[in-house]
Coordinates of N, CA, C and O and ligand atoms in Angstrom, one line a residue:
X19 N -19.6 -27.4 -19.1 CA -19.7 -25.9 -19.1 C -19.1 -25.3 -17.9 O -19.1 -24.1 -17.7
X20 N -18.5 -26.2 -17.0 CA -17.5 -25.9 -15.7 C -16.8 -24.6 -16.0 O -16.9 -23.5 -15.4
X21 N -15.8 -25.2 -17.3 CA -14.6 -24.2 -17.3 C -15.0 -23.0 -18.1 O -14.1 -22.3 -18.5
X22 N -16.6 -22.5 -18.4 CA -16.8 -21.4 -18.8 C -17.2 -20.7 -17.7 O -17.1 -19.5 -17.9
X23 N -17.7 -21.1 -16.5 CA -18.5 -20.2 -15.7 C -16.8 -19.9 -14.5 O -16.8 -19.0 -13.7
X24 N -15.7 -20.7 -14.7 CA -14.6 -20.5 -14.2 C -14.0 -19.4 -14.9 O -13.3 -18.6 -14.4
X25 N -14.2 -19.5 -16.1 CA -13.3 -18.9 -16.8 C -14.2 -17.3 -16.6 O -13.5 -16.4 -16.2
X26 N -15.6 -17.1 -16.9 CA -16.1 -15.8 -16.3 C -15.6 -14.9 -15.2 O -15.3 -13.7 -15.1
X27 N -15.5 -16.6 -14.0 CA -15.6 -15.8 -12.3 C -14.0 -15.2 -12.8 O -13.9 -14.0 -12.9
X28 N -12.8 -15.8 -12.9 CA -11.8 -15.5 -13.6 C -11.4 -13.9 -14.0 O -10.5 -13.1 -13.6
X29 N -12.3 -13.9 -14.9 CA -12.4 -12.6 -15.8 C -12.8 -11.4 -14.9 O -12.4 -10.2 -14.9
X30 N -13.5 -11.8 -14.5 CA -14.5 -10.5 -13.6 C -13.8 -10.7 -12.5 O -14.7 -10.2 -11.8
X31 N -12.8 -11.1 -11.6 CA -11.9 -11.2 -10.5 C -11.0 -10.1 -11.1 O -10.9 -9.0 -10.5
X32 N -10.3 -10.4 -12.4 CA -9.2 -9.3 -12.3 C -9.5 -7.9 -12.7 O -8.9 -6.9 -12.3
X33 N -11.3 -7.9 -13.9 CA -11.7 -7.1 -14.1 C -11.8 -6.5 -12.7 O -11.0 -5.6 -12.7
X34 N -12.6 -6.5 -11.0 CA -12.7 -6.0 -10.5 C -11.0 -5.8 -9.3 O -11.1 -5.0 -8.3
X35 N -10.4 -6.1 -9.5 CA -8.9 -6.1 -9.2 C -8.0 -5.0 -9.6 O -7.1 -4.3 -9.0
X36 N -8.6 -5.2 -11.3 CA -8.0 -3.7 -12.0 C -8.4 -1.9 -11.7 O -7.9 -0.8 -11.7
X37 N -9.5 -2.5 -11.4 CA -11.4 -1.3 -11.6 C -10.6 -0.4 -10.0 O -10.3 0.8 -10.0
X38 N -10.4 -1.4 -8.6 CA -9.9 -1.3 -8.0 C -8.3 -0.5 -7.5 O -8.0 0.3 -6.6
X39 N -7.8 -1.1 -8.2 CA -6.3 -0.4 -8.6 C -6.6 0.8 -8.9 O -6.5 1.8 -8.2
X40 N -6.9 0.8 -10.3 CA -7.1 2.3 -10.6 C -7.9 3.3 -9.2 O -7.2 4.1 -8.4
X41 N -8.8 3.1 -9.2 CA -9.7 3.8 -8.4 C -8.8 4.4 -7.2 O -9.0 5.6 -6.9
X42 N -7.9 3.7 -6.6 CA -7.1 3.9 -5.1 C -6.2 4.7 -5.6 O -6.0 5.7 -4.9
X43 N -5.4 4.6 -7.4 CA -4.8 5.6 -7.4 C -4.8 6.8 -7.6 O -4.0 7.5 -6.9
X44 N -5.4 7.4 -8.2 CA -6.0 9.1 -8.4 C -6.0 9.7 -6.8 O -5.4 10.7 -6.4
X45 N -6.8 8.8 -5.9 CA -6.7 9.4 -4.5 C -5.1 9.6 -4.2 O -4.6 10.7 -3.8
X46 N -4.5 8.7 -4.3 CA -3.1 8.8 -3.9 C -2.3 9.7 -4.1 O -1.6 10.3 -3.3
X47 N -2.4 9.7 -5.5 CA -1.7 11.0 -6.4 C -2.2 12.7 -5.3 O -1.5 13.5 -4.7
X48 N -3.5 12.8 -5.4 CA -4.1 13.7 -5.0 C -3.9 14.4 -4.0 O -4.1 15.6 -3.8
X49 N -3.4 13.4 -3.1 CA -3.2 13.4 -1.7 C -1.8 14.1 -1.8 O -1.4 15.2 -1.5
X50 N -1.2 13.3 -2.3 CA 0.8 13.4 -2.9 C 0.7 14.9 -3.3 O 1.3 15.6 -2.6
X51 N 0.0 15.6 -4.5 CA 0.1 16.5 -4.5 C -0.7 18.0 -3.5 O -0.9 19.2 -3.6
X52 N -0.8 17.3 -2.9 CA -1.3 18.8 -2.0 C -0.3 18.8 -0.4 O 0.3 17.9 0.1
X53 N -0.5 19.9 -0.1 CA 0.9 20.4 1.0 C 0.2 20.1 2.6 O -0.5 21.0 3.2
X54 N 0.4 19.2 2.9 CA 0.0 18.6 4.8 C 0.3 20.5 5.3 O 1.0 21.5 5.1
X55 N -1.1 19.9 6.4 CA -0.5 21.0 7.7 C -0.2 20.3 8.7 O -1.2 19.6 9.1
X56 N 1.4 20.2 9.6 CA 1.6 19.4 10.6 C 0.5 19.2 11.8 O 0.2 18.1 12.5
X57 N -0.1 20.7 11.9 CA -0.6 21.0 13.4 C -2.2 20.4 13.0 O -3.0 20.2 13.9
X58 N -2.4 20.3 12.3 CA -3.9 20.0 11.6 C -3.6 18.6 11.5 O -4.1 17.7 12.1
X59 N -3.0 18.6 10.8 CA -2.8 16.3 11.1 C -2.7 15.9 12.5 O -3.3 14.9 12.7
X60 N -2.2 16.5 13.5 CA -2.1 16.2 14.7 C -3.4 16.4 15.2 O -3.8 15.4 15.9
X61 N -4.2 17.1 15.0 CA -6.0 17.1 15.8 C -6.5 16.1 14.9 O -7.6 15.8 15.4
X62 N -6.3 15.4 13.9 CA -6.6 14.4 13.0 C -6.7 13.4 13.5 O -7.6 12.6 13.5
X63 N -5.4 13.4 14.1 CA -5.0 12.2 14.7 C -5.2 12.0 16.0 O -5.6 10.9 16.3
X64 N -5.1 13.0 16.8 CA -5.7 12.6 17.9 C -7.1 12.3 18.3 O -7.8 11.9 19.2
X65 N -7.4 12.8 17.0 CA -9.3 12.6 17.1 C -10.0 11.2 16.2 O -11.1 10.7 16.2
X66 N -9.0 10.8 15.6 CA -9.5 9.5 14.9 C -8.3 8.7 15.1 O -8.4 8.0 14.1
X67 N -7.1 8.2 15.8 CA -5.9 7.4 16.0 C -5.6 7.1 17.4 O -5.5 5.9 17.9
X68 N -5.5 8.4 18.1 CA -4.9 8.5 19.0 C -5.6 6.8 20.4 O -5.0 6.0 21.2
X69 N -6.9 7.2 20.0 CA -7.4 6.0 21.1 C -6.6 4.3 20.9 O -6.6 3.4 21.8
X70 N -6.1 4.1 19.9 CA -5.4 2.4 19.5 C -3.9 3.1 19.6 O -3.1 2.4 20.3
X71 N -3.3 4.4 19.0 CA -2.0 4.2 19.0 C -1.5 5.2 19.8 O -0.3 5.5 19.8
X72 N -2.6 6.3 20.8 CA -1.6 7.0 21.8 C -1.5 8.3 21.5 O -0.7 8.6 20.6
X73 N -2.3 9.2 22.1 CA -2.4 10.2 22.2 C -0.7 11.4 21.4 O -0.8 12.5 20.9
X74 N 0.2 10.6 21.5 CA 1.3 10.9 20.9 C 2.3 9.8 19.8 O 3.5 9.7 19.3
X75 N 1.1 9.2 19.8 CA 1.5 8.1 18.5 C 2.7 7.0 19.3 O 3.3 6.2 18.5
X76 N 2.9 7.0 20.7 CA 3.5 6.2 21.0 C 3.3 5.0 20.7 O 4.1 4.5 19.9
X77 N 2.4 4.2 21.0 CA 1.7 2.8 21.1 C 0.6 2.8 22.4 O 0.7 3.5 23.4
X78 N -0.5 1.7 21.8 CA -1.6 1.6 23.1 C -1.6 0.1 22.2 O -0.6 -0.5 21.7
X79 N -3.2 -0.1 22.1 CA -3.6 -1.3 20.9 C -3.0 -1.6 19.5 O -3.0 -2.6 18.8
X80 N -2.6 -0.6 19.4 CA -2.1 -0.3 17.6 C -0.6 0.0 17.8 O -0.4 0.8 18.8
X81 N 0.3 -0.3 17.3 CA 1.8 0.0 17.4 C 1.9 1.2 17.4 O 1.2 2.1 16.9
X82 N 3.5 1.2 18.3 CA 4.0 2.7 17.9 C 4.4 3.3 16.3 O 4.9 2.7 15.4
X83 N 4.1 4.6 16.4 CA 4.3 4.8 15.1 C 5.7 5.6 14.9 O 6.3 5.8 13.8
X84 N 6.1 6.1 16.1 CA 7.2 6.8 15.8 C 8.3 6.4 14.8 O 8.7 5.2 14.7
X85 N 8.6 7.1 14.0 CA 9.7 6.7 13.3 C 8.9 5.7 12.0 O 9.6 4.9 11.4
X86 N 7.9 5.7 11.7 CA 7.3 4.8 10.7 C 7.8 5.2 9.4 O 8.5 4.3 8.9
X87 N 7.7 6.1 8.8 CA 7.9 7.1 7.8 C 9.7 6.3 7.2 O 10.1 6.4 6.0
X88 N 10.3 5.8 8.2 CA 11.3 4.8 7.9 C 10.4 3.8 7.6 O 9.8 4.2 6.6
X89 N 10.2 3.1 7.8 CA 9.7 1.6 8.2 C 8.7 1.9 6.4 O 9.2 1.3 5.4
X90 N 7.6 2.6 6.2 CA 6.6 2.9 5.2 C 6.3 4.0 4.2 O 5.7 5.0 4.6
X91 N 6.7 4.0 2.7 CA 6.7 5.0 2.3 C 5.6 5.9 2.4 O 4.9 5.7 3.3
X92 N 5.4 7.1 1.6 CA 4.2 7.9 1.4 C 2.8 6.9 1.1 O 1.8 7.0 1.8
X93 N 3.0 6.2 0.3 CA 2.0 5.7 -0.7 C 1.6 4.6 0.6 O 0.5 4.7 1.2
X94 N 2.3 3.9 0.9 CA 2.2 2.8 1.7 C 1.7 3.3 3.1 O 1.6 2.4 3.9
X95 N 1.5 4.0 3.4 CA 1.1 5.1 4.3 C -0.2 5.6 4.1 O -0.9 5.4 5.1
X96 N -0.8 6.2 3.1 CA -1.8 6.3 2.5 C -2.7 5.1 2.7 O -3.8 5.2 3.3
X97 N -2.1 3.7 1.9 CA -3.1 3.1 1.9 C -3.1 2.2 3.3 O -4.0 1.3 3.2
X98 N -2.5 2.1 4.5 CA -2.5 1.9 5.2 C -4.2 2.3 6.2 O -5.0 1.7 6.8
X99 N -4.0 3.7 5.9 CA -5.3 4.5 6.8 C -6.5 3.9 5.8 O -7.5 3.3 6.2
X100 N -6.3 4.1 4.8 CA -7.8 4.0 3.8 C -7.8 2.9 3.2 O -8.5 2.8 2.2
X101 N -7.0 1.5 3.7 CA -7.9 0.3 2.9 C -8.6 -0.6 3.6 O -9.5 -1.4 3.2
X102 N -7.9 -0.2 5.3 CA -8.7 -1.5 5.9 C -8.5 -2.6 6.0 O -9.3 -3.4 6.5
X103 N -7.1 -3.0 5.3 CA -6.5 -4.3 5.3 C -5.7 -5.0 6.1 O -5.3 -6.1 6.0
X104 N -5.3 -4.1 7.4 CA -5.2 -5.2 8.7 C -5.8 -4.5 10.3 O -5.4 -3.8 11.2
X105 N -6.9 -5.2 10.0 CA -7.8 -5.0 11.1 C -7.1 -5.9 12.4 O -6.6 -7.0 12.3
X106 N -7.3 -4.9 14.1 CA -8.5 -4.3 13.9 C -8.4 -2.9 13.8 O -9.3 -2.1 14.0
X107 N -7.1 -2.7 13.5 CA -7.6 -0.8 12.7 C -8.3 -1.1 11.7 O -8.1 -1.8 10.8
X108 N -9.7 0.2 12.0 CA -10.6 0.0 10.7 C -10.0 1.0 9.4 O -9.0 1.7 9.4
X109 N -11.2 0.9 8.4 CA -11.1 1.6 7.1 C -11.2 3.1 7.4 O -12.1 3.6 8.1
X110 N -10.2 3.9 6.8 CA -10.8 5.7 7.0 C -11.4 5.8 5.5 O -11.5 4.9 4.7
X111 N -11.6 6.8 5.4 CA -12.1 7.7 4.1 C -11.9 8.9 4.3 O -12.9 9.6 4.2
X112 N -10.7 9.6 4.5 CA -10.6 11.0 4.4 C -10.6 12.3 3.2 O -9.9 12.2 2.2
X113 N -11.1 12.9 3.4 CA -11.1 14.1 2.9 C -9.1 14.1 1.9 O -8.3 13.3 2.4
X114 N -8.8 14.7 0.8 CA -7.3 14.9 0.5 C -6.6 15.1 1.4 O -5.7 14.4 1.9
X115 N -7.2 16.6 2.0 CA -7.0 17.6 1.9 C -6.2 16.8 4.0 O -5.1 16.9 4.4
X116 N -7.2 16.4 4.7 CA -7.2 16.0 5.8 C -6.2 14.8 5.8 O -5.3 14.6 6.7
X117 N -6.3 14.2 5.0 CA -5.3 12.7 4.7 C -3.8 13.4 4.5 O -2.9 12.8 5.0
X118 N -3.5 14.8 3.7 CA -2.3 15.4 3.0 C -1.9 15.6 4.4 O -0.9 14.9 4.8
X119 N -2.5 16.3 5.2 CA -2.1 16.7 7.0 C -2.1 15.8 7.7 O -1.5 16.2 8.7
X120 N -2.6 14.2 7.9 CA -2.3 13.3 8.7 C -0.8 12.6 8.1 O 0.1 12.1 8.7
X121 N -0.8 12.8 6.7 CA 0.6 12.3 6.4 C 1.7 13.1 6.4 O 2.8 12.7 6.2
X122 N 1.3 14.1 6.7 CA 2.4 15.6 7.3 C 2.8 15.1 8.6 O 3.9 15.3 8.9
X123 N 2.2 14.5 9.3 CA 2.2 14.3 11.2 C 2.9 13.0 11.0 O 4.0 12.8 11.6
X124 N 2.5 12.4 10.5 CA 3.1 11.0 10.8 C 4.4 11.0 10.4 O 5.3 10.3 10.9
X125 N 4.7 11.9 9.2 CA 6.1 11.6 8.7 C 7.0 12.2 9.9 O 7.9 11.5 10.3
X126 N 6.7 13.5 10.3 CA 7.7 13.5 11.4 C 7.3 13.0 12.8 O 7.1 13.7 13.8
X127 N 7.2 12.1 12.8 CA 7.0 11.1 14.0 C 8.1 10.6 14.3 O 8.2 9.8 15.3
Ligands
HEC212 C1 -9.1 0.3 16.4 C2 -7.7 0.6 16.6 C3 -6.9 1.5 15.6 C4 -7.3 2.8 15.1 C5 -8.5 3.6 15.5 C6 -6.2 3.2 14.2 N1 -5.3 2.2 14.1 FE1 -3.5 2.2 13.0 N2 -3.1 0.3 13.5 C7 -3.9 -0.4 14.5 C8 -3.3 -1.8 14.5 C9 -3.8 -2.9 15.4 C10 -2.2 -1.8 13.6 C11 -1.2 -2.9 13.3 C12 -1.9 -3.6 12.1 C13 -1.0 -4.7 11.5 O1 0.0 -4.4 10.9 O2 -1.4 -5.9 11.7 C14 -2.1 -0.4 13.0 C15 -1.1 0.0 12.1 C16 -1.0 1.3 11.7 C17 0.1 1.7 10.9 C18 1.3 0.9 10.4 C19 2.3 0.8 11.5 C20 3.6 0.1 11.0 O3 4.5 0.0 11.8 O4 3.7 -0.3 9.9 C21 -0.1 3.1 10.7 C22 0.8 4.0 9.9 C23 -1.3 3.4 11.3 N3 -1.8 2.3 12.0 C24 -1.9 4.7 11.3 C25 -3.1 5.0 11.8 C26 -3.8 6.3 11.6 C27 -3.2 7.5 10.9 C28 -5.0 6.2 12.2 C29 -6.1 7.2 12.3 C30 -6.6 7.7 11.0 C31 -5.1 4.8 12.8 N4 -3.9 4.1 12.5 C32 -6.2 4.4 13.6 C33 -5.0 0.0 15.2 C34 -5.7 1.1 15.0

């Protein structure tokens, strides 16, 4: 009965893989469609970034970001702040509306 309790964990890995996927994207979209305020992402940033990457996004603990917006698209930008997948920058959870204006700042960096 091995290859049934494999074949379950299996199932329910991609089931929560998919469940996942979806879920990240609606935020994304959401974000995509609403209009950043540059000067409002910058107090964003200096109040939740600035201490790892620099009060002007130069570099400290966390790389420079200048010029990233080459380097990382929109989306990849997005999920950069809010998944938490290379620590030790942690996970955000922002607001759209706050996330639309931190990706307003960053792109012109
Ligand atoms: C605790 C320190 C820390 C904080 C706070 C932090 N970061 Fe980071 N950040 C890092 C580190 C370290 C990396 C490099 C991760 C890696 O790629 O291994 C990084 C990478 C990034 C990158 C990708 C850079 C590239 O060249 O691809 C972006 C964009 C970014 N951070 C934006 C932000 C934003 C926006 C915030 C605030 C919402 C933030 N970070 C807060 C430490 C931090």
């Amino acid at each position: 009965m091995l290859w049934a309790g494999v074949a379950i964990a299996f199932i329910l890995a991609v089931f929560f893989v998919v469940r996942h996927v979806q879920a990240a994207d609606p935020y994304v979209q959401e974000v995509l469609a609403l209009q950043g305020d540059r000067d409002r992402g910058q107090e964003i940033f200096q109040m939740n970034c600035a201490v790892c990457h620099g009060m002007e996004a130069h570099g400290e603990v966390g790389p420079s970001l200048l010029s990233v917006s080459a380097r990382k698209s929109k989306s990849k930008l997005i999920q950069q702040v809010v998944s938490g997948n290379t620590p030790p920058m942690p996970q955000f959870q922002p607001e759209a509306k706050d996330m639309a204006d931190l990706l307003k700042y960053l792109e012109q960096l």
